[in-house]
XYZ file of C-alpha atoms in Angstrom:
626
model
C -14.337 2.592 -35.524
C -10.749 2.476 -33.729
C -10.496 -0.908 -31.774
C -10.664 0.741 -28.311
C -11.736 4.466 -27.708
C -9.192 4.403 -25.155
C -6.966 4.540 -27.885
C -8.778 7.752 -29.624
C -8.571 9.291 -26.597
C -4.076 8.967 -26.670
C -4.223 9.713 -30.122
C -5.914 13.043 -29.262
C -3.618 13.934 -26.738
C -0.476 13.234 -28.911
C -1.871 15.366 -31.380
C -1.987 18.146 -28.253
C 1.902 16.903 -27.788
C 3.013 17.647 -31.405
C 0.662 21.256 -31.639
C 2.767 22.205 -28.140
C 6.111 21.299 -29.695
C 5.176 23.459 -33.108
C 4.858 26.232 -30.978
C 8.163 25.576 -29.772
C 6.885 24.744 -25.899
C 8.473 21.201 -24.796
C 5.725 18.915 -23.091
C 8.205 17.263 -20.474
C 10.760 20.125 -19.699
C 13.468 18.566 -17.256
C 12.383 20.518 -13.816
C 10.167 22.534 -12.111
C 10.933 26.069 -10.459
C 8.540 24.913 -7.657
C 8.737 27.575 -4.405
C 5.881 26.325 -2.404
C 3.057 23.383 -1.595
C -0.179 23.711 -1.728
C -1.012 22.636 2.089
C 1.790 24.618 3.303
C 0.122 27.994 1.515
C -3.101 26.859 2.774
C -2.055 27.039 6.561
C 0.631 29.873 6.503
C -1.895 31.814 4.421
C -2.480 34.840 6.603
C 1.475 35.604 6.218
C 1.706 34.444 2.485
C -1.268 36.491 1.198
C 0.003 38.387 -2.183
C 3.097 36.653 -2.022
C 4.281 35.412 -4.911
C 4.700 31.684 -5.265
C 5.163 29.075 -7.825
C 3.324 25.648 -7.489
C 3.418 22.464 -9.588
C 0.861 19.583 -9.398
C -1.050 17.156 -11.549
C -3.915 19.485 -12.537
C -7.115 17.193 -11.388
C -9.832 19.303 -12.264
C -10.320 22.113 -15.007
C -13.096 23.835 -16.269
C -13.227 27.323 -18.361
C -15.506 30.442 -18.525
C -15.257 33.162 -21.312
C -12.198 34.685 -20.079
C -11.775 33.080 -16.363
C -10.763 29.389 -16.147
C -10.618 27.708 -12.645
C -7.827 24.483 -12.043
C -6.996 22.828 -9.311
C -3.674 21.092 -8.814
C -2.751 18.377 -6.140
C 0.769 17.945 -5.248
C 1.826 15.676 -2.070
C 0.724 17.555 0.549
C -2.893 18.618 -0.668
C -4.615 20.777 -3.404
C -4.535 24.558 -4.293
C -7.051 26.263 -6.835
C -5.529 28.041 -9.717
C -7.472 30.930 -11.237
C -6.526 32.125 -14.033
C -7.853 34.955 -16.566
C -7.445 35.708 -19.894
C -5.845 38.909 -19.000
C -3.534 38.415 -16.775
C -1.721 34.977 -18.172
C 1.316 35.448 -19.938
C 1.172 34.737 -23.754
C 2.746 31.396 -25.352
C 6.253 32.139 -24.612
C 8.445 29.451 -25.689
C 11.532 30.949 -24.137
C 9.823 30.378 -20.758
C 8.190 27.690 -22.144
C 5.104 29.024 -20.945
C 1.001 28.514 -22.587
C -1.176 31.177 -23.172
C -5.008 31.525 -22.883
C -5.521 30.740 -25.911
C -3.517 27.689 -26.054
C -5.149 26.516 -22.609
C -7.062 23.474 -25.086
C -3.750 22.273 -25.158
C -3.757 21.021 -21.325
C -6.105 18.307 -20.174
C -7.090 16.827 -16.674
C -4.233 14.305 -15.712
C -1.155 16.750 -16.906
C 1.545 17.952 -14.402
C 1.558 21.945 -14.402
C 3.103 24.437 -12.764
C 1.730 28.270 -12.514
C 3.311 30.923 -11.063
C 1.632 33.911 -9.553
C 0.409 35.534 -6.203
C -1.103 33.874 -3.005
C -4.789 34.996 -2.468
C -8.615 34.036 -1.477
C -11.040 34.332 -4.368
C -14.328 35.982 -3.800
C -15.756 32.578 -2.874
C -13.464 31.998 -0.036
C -11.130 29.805 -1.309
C -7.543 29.748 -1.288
C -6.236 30.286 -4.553
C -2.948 31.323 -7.189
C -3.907 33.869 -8.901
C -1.803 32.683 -12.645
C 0.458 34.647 -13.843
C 2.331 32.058 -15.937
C 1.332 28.106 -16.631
C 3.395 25.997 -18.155
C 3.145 22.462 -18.324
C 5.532 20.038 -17.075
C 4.342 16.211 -18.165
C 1.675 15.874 -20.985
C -0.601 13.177 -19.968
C -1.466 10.922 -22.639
C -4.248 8.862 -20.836
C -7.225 10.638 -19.125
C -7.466 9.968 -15.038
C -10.405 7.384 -14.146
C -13.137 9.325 -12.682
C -12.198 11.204 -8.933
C -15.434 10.878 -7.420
C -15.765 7.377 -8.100
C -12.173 6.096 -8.086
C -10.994 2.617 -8.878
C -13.426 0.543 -7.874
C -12.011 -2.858 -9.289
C -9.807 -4.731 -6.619
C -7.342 -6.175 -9.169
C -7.015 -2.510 -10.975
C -6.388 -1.049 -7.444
C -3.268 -3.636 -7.110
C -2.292 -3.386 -10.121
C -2.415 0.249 -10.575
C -1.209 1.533 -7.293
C -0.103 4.286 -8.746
C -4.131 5.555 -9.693
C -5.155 4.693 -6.529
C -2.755 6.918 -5.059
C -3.733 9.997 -6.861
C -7.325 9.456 -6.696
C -7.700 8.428 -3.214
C -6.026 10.515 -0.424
C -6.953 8.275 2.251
C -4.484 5.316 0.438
C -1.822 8.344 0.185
C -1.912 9.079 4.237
C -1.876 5.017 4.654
C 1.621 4.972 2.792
C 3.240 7.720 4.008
C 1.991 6.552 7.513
C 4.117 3.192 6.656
C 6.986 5.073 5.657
C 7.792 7.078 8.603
C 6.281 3.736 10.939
C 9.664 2.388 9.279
C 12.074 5.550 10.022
C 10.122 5.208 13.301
C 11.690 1.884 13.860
C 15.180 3.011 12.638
C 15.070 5.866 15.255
C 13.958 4.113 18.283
C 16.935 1.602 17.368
C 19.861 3.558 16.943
C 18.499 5.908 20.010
C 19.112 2.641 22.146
C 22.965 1.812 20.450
C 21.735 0.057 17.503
C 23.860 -0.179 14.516
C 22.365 -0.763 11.242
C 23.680 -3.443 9.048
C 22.815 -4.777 5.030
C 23.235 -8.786 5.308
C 22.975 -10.594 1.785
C 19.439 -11.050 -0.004
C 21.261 -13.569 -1.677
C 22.227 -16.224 -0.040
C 24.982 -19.536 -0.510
C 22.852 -21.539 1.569
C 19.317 -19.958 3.183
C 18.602 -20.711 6.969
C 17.706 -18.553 10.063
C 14.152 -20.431 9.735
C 12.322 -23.405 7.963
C 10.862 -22.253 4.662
C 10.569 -22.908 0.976
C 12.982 -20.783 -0.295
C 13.174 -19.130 -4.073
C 16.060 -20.503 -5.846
C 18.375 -18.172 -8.223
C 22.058 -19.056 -10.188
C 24.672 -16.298 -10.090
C 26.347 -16.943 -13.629
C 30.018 -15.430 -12.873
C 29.772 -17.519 -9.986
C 28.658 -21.154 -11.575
C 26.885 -21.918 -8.621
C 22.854 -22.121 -7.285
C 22.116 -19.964 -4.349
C 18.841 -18.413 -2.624
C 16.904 -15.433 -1.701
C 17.130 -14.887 2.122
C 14.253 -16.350 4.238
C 15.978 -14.915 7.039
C 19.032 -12.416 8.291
C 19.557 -14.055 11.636
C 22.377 -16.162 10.727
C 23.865 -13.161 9.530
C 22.959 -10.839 12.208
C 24.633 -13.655 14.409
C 28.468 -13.534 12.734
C 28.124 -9.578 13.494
C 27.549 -10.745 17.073
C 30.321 -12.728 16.927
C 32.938 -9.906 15.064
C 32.454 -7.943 18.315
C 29.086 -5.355 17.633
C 26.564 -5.697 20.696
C 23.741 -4.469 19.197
C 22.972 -4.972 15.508
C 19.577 -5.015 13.378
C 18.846 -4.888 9.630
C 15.288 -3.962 7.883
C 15.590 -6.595 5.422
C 13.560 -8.182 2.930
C 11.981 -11.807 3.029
C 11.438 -14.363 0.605
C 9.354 -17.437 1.141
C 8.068 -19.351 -1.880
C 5.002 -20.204 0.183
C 0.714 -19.228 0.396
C -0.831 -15.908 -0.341
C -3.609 -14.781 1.321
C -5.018 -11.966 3.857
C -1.798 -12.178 5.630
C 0.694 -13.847 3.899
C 3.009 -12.812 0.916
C 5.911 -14.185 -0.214
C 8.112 -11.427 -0.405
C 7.642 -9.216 3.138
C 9.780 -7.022 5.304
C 11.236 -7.754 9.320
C 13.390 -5.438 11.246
C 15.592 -8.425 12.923
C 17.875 -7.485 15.889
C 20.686 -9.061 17.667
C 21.562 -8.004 21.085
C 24.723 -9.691 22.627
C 24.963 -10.294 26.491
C 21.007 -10.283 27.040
C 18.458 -13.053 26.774
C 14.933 -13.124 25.616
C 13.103 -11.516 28.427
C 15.322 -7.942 27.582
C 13.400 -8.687 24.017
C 9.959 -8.938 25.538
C 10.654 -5.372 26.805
C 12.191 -4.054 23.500
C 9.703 -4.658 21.325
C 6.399 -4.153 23.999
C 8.549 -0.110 23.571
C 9.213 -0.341 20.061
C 5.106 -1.370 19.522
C 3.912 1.789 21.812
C 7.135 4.516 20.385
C 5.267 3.918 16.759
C 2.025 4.074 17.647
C 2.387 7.226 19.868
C 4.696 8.976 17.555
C 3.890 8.599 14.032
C -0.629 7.887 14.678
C -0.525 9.902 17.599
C -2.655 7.390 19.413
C -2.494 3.521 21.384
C -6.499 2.392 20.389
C -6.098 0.828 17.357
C -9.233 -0.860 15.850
C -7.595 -4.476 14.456
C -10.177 -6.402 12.586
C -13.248 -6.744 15.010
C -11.195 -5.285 17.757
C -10.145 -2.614 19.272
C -6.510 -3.219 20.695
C -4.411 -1.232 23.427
C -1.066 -0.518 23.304
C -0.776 1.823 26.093
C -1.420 -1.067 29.352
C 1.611 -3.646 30.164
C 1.473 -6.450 27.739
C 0.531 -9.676 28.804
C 3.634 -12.187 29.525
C 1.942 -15.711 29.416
C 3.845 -19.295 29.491
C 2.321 -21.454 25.958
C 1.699 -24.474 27.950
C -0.532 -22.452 30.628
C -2.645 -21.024 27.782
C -3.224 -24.159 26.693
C -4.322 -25.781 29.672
C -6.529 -22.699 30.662
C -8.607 -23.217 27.508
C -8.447 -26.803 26.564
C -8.452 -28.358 30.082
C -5.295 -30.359 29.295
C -1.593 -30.113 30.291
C 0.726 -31.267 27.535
C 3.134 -31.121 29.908
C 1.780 -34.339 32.029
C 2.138 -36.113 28.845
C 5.023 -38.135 28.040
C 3.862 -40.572 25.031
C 3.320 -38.789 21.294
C 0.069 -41.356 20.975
C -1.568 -39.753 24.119
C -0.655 -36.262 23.060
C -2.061 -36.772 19.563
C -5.593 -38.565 21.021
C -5.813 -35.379 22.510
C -5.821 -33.818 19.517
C -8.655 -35.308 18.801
C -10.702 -34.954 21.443
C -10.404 -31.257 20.827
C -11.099 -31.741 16.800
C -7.528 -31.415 15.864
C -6.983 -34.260 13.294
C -3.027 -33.469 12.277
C -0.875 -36.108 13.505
C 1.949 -34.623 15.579
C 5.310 -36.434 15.418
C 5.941 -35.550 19.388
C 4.645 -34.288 22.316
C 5.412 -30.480 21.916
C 4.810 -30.293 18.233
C 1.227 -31.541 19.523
C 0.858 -28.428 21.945
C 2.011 -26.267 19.305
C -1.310 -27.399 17.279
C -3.438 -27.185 20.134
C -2.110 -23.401 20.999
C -3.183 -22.607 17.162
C -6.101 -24.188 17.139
C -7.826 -22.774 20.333
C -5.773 -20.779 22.106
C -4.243 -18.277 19.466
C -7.555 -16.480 18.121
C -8.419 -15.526 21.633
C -5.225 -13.306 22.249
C -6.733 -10.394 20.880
C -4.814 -7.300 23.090
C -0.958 -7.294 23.226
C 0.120 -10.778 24.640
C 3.940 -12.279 24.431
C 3.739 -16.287 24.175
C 6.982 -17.716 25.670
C 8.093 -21.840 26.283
C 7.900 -22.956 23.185
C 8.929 -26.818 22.713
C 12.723 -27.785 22.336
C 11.115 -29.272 18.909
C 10.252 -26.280 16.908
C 12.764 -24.023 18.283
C 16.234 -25.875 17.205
C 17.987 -22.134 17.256
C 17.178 -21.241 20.715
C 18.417 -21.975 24.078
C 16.449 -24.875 26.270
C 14.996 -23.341 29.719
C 17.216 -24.470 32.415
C 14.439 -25.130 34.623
C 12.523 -27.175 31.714
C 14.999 -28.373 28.904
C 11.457 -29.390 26.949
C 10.836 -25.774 26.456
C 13.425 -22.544 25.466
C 13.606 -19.236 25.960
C 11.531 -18.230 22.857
C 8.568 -15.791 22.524
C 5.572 -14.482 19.967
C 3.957 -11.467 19.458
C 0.227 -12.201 19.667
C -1.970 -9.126 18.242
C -5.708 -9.763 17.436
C -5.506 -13.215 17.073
C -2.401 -12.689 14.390
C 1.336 -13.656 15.072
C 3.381 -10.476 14.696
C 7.073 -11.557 15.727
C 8.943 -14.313 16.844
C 11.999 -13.664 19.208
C 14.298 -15.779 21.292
C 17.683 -16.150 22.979
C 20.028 -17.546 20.814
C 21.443 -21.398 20.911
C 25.361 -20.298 20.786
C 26.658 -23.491 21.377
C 27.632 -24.966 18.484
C 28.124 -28.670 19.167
C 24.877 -28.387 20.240
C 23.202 -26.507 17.723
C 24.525 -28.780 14.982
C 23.503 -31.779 16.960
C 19.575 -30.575 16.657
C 19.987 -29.272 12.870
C 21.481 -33.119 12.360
C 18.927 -34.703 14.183
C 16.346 -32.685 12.166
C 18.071 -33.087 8.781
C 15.451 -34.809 6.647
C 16.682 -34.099 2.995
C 13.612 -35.705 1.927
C 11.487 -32.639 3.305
C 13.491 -30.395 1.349
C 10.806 -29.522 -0.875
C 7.983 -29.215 2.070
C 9.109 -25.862 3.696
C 10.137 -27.493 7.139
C 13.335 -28.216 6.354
C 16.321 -26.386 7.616
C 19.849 -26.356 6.025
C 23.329 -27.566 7.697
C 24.808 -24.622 7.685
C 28.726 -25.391 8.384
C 30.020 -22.089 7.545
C 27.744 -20.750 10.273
C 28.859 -23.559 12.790
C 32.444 -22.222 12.365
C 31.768 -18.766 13.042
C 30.232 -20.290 16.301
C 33.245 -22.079 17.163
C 35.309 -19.061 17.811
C 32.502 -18.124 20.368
C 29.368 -16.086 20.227
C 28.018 -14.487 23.441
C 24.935 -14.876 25.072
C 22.647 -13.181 22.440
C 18.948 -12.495 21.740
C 16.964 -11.564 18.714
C 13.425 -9.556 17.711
C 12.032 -9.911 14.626
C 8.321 -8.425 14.397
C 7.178 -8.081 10.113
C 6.674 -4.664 9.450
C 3.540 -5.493 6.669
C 2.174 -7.064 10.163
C 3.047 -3.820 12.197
C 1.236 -1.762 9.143
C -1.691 -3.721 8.870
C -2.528 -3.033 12.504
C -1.417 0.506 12.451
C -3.031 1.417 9.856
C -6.200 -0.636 10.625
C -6.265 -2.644 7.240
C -7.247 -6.419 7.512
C -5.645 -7.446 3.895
C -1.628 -7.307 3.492
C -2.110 -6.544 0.111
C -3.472 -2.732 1.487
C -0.015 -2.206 3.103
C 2.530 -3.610 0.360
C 2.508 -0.669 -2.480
C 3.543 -3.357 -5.079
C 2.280 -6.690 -4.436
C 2.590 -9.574 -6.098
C 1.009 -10.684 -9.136
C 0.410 -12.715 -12.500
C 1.941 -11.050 -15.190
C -0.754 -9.978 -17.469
C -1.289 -8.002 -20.439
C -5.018 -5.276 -21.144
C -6.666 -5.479 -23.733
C -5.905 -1.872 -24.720
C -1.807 -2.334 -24.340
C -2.035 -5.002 -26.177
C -3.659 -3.531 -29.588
C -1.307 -0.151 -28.575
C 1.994 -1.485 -28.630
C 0.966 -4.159 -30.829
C 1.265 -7.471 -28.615
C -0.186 -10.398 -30.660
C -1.404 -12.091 -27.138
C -2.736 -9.609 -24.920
C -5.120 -11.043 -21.819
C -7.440 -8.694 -20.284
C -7.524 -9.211 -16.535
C -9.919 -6.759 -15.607
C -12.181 -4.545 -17.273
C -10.823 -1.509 -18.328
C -12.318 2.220 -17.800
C -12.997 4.889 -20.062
C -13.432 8.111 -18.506
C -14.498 11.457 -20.735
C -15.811 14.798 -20.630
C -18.803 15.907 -22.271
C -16.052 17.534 -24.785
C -14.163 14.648 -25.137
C -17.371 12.472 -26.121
C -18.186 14.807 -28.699
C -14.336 15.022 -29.970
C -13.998 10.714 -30.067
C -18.298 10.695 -31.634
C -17.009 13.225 -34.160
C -13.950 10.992 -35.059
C -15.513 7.725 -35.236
C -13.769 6.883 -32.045
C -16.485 6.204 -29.955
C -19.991 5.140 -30.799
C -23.281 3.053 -28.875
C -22.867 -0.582 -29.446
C -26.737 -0.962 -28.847
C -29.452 0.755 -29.701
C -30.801 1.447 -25.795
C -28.029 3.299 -23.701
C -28.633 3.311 -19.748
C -27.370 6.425 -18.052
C -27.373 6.484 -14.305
C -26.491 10.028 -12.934
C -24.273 10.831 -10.174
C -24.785 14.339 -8.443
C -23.199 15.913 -5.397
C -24.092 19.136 -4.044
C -21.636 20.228 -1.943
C -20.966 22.909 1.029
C -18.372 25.020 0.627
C -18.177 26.678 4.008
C -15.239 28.617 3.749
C -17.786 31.096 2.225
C -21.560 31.455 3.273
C -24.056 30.660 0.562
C -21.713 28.960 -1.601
C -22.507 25.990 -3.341
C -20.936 23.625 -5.999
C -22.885 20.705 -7.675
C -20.771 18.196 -9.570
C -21.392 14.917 -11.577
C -20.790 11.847 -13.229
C -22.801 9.809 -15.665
C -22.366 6.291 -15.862
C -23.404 4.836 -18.967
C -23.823 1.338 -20.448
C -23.952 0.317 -24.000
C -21.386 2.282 -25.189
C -18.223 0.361 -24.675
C -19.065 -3.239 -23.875
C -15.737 -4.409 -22.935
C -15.647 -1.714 -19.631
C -17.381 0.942 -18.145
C -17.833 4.307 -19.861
C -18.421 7.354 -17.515
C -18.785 11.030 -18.431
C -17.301 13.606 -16.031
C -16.482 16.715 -15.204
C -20.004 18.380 -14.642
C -19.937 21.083 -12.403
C -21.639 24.417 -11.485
C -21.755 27.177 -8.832
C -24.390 28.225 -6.970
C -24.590 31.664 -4.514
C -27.702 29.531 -2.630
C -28.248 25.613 -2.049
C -29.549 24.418 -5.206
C -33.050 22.134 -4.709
C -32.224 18.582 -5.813
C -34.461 17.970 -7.800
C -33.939 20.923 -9.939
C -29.878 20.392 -9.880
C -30.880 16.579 -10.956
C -33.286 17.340 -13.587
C -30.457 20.169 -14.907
C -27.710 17.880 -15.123
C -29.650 14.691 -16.658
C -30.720 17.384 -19.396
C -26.918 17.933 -20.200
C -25.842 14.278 -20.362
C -28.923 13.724 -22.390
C -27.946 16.918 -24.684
C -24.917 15.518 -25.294
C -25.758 12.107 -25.950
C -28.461 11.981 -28.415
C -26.822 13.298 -31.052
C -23.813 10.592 -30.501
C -26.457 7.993 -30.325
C -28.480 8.755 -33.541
C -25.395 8.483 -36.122
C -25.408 4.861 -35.490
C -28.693 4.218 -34.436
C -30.993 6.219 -35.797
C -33.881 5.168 -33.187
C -31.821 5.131 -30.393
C -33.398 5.251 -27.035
C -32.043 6.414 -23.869
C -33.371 4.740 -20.388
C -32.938 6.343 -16.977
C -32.008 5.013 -13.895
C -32.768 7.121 -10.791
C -30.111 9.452 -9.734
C -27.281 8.719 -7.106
C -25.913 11.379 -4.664
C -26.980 14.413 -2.537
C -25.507 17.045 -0.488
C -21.916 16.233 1.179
């Protein structure tokens, strides 16, 4: 028996590859003649009915009768049913590089098609292409998990993106969603005299922020240098060459935690705005928040975690030391000695030492106030101690013009107006030079090239910089930034199956792999030795849906999935691709009893060349009418 059925499975498919290329038909031709998509037929169809039209799609469902075989193909915008008789399909052509019906064993669930042919409703009601010519356009040589069920596995999800995408349309709509939430941005920008500028990802010396940085070497160059934590410093000699408002959508490297809301590579859009201070910020960005929600979800409720948050209203504008004192009881700002502040701490269960006064607040704010600001608040006076790049209040030099986004309880941008004196500046970045923090991610650079720039006079300037994987995890109401990053970050690691396929002596499995078949298929890789029970009792749980297909009265599909254990220990084996029509709801029951007959059909036969007293055991049936 081959190592992994998996395996049978792509050698099966190559065979398909070679058979197509004898009769002269290339399995990855170099375009499409595409003409339409399938949504876009679907609601122009009253104008495009027995037009002719050419479509291309991964074909995600197939199934043949006699001389009538149904498909259906999804492309980006949606899927379109192909029908397709013996008839009226075009022979094997390989001029047009087209299949014929009796070459249709050729194609398999997963492949990219394209069929070209006239617009039109079947007799069921549904939208359809009636085939005049099919060719395909990518052989697939590894069968799609199962639709109904999808990937199920976390780490296969992240992994595989690219599945998840084409077997779950709700993750589709969440990136696209992202993707014009980010043209969104761009838009609302420029509209307001923003222009767009690329600062370096990497860096000569990385500042802008306090962070443990990833460290590179350019070669040609001899040197160390670093990917950016930040743009601002950047951002801030544009300033100072004469733009007045400037903003980059950058990328963001901090060699720091992972978790629900952390990564360490991330996206900000950062601005610079010269001749403006913070408080023209707090406006900016309140509009930037309510432009994306309004125009690309159409809405300002957005459920965020627990909580539903509103947009729409005037955000809160609060002062950080008044928060404080309205839930905790105590003013930091009565408190002069770094011993009282920190037996404060205490008394409110906050055991970190703070090495000053403000630095204490700061740990108080997290501690009790932040998880309370749940609808749209801006936190401004921060402490002079945390914020060495921004301007001290005049009216309180122990606080500066700096202020958060709070969303939910989660910190969604940090914004202030700019320190542009540079004496000054490099007086604080002295003071707070520790070089023996440099490994703890609190340390910030001397940046003298910076200080320069400075010197020949930066204007009064203010910055935004809200993280757009924070922006799409409360847009699109996801409570992991892992659901909002399409690639994110992970161990290198090596299946089981690519490991014996391309012949890697040291291949980990990370997760447990999936074999999906068709009742065909199973007999094809049981036939070959390919696939076979690896104990003599074999579970089978059934999976039937009955489903409603109103766009015709009376009209009824049923379709299935078996999952069955003992035959491929190392994963999960499931058996798809049941279906059949009904002109009346089927009872289900009946459809149940029908469909366990099949699997069990199918199986025994598999079963009782290795074990010859093989016993299958039933587990009650999942499903029911959607």
């Amino acid at each position: 028996m081959a190592s992994n059925p998996l395996i049978e499975i792509r050698n099966f498919r190559l065979e398909k590859i070679e058979k197509l290329r004898a009769l002269g038909i290339n399995p990855f031709p170099s375009k499409s003649h595409r003409t339409h998509y399938a949504q876009p037929i679907k609601d122009d169809f009253d104008n495009l009915i027995e037009q002719p039209a050419v479509v291309a799609g991964r074909l995600v469902s197939w199934r043949k009768q006699g001389g009538l075989s149904f498909g259906t193909i999804q492309d980006q915008t949606g899927r379109i049913q192909l029908f397709v008789q013996k008839k009226s399909l075009e022979a094997t052509n390989p001029e047009k590089s087209c299949v014929g019906y009796p070459d249709l064993s050729l194609m398999d669930v997963g492949d990219l098609v394209e069929a070209e042919g006239a617009i039109f409703r079947t007799q069921r009601g549904e939208i359809s292409i009636r085939v005049e010519r099919l060719r395909i356009l990518s052989k697939s040589m590894r069968p799609l998990p199962d639709q109904w069920f999808g990937l199920k596995d976390r780490e296969q999800i992240l992994r595989k993106r690219y599945l998840d995408i084409i077997l779950n349309k709700e993750s589709q709509d969440r990136y696209e969603k992202i993707t014009l939430m980010v043209a969104a941005i761009r838009k609302f920008l420029n509209e307001r005299g923003f222009l767009e500028f690329n600062t370096p990802v990497i860096q000569p010396q990385y500042g802008g922020g306090t962070a443990k940085p990833f460290k590179t070497h350019v070669n040609d160059l001899g040197c160390d240098m670093y990917l950016a934590i930040s743009h601002e410093l950047y951002l801030k000699r544009l300033i100072t060459a004469g733009y007045d408002k400037v903003y980059t959508i950058g990328r963001y490297f901090r060699n720091e935690g992972i978790d629900k809301s952390h990564h360490p590579e991330f996206s900000m859009v950062e601005t610079m705005t010269a001749y403006e201070n913070y408080e023209y910020n707090m406006e900016l960005v309140e509009s930037m928040f309510r432009h994306v929600a309004k125009t690309v979800f159409g809405r300002t409720v957005f459920k965020v975690g627990e909580h539903e948050v509103d947009f729409e209203p005037k955000w809160k504008r609060a002062f950080m030391a008044d928060l404080v004192q309205e839930q905790t009881g105590m003013d930091f700002r009565n408190i002069s000695d770094v011993e009282e502040a920190n037996s404060k701490l205490k008394e409110l269960g906050v055991h970190e030492v703070a090495p000053s006064v403000g630095e204490a607040m700061v740990l108080a704010f997290e501690e009790k106030v932040e998880p309370t600001l749940i609808q749209p608040t801006l936190v401004y006076g921060h402490p002079v101690e945390i914020s060495p790049l921004a301007k001290p209040m005049e009216s309180d030099p122990r606080f500066v013009e700096r202020f958060e986004i709070f969303i939910a309880g989660m910190e969604c941008g940090d914004n202030w107006s700019e320190q542009n004196d540079p004496k000054h500046l490099l007086d604080t970045w002295r003071k707070n030079y520790k070089p023996e923090e440099k490994e703890s991610g609190d340390f910030h650079a001397l940046d003298f090239d910076f200080i320069e720039a400075l010197e020949y006079g930066m204007p009064p300037t203010t910055g935004i910089g809200p993280g757009l994987e924070r922006m799409a995890m409360i847009f699109t109401e996801q409570e992991n930034i892992d659901d909002v990053i399409f690639f994110p970050m992970m161990r290198p690691s090596v299946s089981k199956l690519n490991a014996d396929l391309y012949g890697i002596e040291k291949g980990a499995t990370s997760f447990g792999e999936e074999l999906v078949v068709t009742f065909d298929e199973l007999a094809s890789l049981s036939e070959s030795g390919g696939l076979a029970p690896e104990t003599a009792t074999v579970t089978l749980q059934p999976h039937l849906h009955i489903w409603d297909l109103s766009a015709k009265e009376g009209s009824w599909k049923v379709s299935g999935h078996v999952v069955v254990e003992g035959f491929f220990m190392n994963g999960t084996l499931r058996i798809a691709g049941y279906t059949q029509v009904y002109d009346k709801k089927p009872d289900t029951a009946s459809a149940n009893k029908s469909f366990i007959e099949q699997a069990i059909q199918q199986l025994e036969p598999v079963m009782k060349k290795t074990f010859p007293n093989a016993r299958i055991k039933l587990e009650e049936p999942t499903g029911g009418c959607v």
